[in-house]
Coordinates of C-alpha atoms and ligand atoms in Angstrom, one line a residue:
X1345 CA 251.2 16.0 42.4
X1346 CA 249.5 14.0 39.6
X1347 CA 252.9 12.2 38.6
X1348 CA 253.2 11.4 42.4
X1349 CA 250.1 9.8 42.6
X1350 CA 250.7 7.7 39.3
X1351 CA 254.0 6.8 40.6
X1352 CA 252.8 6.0 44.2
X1353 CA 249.9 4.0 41.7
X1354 CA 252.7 2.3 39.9
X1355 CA 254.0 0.9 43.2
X1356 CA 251.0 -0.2 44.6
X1357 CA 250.3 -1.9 41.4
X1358 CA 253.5 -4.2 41.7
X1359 CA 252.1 -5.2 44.6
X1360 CA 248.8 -6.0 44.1
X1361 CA 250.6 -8.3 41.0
X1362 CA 252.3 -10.2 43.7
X1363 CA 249.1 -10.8 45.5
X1364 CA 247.2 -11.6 43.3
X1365 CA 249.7 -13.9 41.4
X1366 CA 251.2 -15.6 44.4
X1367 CA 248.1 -15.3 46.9
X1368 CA 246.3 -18.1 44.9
X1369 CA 249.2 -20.4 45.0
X1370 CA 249.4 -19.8 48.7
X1371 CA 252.8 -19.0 48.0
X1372 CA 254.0 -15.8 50.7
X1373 CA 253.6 -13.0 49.7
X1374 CA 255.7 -10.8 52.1
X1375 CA 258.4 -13.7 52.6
X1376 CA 259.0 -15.0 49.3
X1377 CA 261.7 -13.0 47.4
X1378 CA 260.9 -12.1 43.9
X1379 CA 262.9 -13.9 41.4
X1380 CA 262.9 -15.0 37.5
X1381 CA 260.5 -17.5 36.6
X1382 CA 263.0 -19.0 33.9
X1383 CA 266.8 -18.7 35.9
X1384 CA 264.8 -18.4 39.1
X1385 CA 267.8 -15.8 40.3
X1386 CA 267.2 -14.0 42.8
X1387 CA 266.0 -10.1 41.6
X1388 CA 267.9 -7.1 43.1
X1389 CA 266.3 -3.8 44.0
X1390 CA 267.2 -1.9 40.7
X1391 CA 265.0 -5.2 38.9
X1392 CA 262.3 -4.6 41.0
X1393 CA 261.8 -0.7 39.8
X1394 CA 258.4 0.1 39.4
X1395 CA 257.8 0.8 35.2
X1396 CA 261.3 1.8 34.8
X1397 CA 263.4 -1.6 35.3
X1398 CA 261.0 -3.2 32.8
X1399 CA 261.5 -0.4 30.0
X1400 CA 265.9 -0.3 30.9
X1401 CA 266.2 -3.7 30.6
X1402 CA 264.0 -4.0 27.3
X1403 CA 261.5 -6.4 28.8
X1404 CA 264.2 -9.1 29.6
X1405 CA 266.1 -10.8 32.2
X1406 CA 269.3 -9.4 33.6
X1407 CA 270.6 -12.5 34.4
X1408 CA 269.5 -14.6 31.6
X1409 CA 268.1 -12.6 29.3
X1410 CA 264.9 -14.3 28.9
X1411 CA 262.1 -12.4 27.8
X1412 CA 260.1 -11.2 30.7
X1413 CA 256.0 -11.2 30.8
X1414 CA 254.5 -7.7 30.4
X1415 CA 251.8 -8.4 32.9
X1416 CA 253.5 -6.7 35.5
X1417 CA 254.4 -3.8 33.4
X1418 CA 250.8 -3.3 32.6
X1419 CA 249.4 -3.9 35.5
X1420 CA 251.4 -1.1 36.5
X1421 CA 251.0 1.3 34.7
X1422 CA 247.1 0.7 34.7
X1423 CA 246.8 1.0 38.5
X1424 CA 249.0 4.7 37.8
X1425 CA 246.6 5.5 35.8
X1426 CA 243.5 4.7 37.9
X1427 CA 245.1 6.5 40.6
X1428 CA 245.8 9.4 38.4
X1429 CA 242.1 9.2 37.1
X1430 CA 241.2 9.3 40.9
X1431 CA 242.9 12.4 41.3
X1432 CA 241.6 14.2 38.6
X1433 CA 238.0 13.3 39.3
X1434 CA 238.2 14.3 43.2
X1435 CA 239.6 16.4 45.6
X1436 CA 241.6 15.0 48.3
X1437 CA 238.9 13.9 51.1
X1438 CA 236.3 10.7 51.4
X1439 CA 235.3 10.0 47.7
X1440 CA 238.8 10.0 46.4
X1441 CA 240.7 7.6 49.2
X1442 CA 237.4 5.4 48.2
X1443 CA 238.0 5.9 44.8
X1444 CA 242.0 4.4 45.5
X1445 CA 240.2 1.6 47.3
X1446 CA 237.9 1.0 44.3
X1447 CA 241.2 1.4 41.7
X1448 CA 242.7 -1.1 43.5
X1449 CA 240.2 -3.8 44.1
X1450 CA 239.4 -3.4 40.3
X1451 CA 243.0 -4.5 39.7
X1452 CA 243.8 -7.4 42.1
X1453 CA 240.7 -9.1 41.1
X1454 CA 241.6 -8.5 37.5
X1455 CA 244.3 -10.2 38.1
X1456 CA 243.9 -12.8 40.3
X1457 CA 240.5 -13.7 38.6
X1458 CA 241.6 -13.8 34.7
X1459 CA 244.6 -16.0 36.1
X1460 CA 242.7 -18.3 38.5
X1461 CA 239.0 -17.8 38.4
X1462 CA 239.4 -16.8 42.0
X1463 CA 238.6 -13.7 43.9
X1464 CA 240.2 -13.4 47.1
X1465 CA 239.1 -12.9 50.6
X1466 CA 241.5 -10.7 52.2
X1467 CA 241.2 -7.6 50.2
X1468 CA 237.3 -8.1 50.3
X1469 CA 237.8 -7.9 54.4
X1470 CA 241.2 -5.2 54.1
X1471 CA 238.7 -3.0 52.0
X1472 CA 235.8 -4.0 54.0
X1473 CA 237.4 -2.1 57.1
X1474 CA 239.2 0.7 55.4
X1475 CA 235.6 1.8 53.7
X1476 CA 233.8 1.6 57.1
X1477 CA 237.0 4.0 59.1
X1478 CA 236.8 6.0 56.2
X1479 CA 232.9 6.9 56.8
X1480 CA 233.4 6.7 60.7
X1481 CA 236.0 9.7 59.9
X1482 CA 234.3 11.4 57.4
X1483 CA 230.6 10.5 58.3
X1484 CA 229.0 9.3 61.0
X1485 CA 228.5 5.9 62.6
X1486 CA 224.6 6.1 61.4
X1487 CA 226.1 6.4 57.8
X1488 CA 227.9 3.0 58.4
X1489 CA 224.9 1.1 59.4
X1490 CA 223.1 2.3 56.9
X1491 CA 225.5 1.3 54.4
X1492 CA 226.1 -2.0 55.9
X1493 CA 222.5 -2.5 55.6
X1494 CA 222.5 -1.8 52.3
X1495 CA 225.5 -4.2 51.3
X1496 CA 223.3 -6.9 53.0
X1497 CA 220.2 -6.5 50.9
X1498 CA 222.5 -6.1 48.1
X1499 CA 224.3 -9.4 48.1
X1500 CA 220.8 -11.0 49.2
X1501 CA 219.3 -9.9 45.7
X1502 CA 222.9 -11.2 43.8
X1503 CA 222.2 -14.6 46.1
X1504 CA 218.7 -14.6 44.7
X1505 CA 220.4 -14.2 41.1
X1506 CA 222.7 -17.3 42.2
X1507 CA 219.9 -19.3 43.1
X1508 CA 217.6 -18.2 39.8
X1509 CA 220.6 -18.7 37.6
X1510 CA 221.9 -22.5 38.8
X1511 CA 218.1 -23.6 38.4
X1512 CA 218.2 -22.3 34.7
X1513 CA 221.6 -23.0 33.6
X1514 CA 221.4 -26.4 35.6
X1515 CA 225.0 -25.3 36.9
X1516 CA 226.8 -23.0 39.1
X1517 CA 226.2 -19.4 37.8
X1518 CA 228.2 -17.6 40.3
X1519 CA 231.3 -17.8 42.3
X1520 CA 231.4 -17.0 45.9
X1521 CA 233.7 -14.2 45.4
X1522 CA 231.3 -12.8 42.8
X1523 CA 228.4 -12.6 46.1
X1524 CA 231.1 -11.2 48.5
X1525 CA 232.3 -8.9 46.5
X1526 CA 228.7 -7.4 46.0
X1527 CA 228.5 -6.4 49.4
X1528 CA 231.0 -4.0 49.1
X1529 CA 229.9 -2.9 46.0
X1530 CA 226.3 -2.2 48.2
X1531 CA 228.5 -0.5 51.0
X1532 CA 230.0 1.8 48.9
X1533 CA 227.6 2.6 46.4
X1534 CA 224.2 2.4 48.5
X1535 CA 221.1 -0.6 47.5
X1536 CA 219.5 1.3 44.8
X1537 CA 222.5 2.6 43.5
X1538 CA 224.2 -1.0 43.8
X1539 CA 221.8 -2.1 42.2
X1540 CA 222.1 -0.6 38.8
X1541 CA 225.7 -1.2 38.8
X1542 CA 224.9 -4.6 38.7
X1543 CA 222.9 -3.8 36.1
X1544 CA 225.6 -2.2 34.4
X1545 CA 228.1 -5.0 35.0
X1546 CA 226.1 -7.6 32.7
X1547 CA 226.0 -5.3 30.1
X1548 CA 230.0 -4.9 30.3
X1549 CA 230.3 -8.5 30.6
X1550 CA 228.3 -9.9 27.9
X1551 CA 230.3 -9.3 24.7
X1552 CA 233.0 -10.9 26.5
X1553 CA 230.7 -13.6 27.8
X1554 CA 229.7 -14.3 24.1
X1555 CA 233.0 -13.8 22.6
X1556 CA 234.2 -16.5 25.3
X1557 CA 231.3 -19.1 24.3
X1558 CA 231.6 -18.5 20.3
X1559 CA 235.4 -18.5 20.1
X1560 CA 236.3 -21.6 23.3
X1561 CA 233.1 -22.9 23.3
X1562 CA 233.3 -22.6 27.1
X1563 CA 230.7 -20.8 29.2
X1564 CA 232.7 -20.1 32.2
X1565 CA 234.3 -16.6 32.5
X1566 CA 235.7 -14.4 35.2
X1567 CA 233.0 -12.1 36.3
X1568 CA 234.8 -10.2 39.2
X1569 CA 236.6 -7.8 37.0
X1570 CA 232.9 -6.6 35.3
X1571 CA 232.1 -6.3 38.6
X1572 CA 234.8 -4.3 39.8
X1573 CA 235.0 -2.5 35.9
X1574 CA 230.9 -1.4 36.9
X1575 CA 231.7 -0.5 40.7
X1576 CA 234.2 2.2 39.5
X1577 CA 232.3 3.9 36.3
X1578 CA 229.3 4.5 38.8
X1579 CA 231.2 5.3 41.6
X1580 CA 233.2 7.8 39.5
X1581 CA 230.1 9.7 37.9
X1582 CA 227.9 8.8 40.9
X1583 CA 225.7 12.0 40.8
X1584 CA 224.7 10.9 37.2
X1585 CA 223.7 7.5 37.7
X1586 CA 222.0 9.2 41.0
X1587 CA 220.0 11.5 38.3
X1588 CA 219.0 8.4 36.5
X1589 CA 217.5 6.4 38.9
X1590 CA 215.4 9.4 40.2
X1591 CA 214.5 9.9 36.4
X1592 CA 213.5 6.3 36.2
X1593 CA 211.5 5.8 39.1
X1594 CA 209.1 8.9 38.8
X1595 CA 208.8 8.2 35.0
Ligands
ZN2847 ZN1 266.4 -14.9 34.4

């Protein structure tokens, strides 16, 4: 079962390296056939093996011979492994299809947003509507609005943040996608909840933030993949964080 999983994980990942490669270009995803980027030949089925046709052909072109980029590699194998992770932590049933959903967000905008500075819209929405069949199903439709509520006042507070941080660091402090993706980080997680994984995110983010301003001198950095890095450690020991809060407040 586990090696399924990390397989099926493996698969998915290949995928969610296309769309979050090609998405950004507005290149198509489903119609453009994959091909070299150096002999631009076409790739056949056994080059397009998930893990395996990158280790058989040594990491290089089978036309050409070029030397192929390991970012696909990598990016699957780390979307195995998050799926893998997902099983371990969960039994099959509503937290671990969420925890998928969560895996795989976390990827695609690692991708997409350490390539491009970009987070994209359509698996904010696709994952948008999977979460809210997923507590229809498993739930009730109170549950949803509640949670819909709570993704609202979530990305209200990271609007607030927007508007605090341009008016201090005289520039844009967020992107767009950072404020969308929050409300799904507020329907999954619940405000309060939410809330200290937002917490969480700028304490992952800032030795990369300083690294980024010491070493390039620039202070723009994807924050997306933070984002995405601090929806899943919460989401994955939820009752925890849950403990903490409760700790917190009646301290
Ligand atoms: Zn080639």
């Amino acid at each position: 079962m586990g090696i399924l999983i990390f397989y099926l994980g493996a698969i998915m990942g290949s995928f969610y390296n296309v769309i979050g490669t090609r998405l950004p270009k507005k290149e198509k995803v489903l119609i453009t056939r994959s091909h070299c980027d150096n002999c631009g030949k076409d790739l056949k089925w056994y080059n397009l093996i998930p893990i395996f046709s990158y280790l058989f052909q040594n990491g290089k072109c089978s036309f050409c011979k070029e030397k192929i980029s390991s970012d696909h590699f990598w990016v699957e194998i780390g979307t195995g492994f998050l799926f893998l992770l997902t099983l371990i932590y969960f039994p099959i049933g509503y937290e671990f299809f969420i925890g998928l959903i969560v895996s795989s967000l976390l990827i695609i905008i690692f991708v997409s947003d350490f390539k491009y500075m970009i987070i994209l819209d359509s698996p904010l929405i696709i994952s948008t509507i999977l979460i809210v069949i997923l507590k229809i199903i498993y739930y009730s439709s109170q549950n949803v609005l509640y949670s819909l509520i709570s993704g609202i006042a979530l990305t209200l507070v990271m609007i607030l943040v927007y508007i605090l941080g341009n008016f201090a660091f005289k520039k844009e402090s967020l992107g767009g996608g950072d404020i969308k993706f929050t409300f799904i980080i507020g329907l999954i997680l619940g405000f309060k909840v939410g809330l200290a994984a937002l917490i969480l995110s700028v304490f992952l983010a800032l030795p990369y933030a300083i690294a980024t301003l010491e070493l390039k001198k620039n202070s723009e950095f994807p924050y997306g993949p933070f984002l995405a890095g601090a929806l899943l450690i919460v989401f994955f020991h939820y009752d925890k964080f849950v403990l903490l809060i409760d700790f917190l407040f009646n301290f």
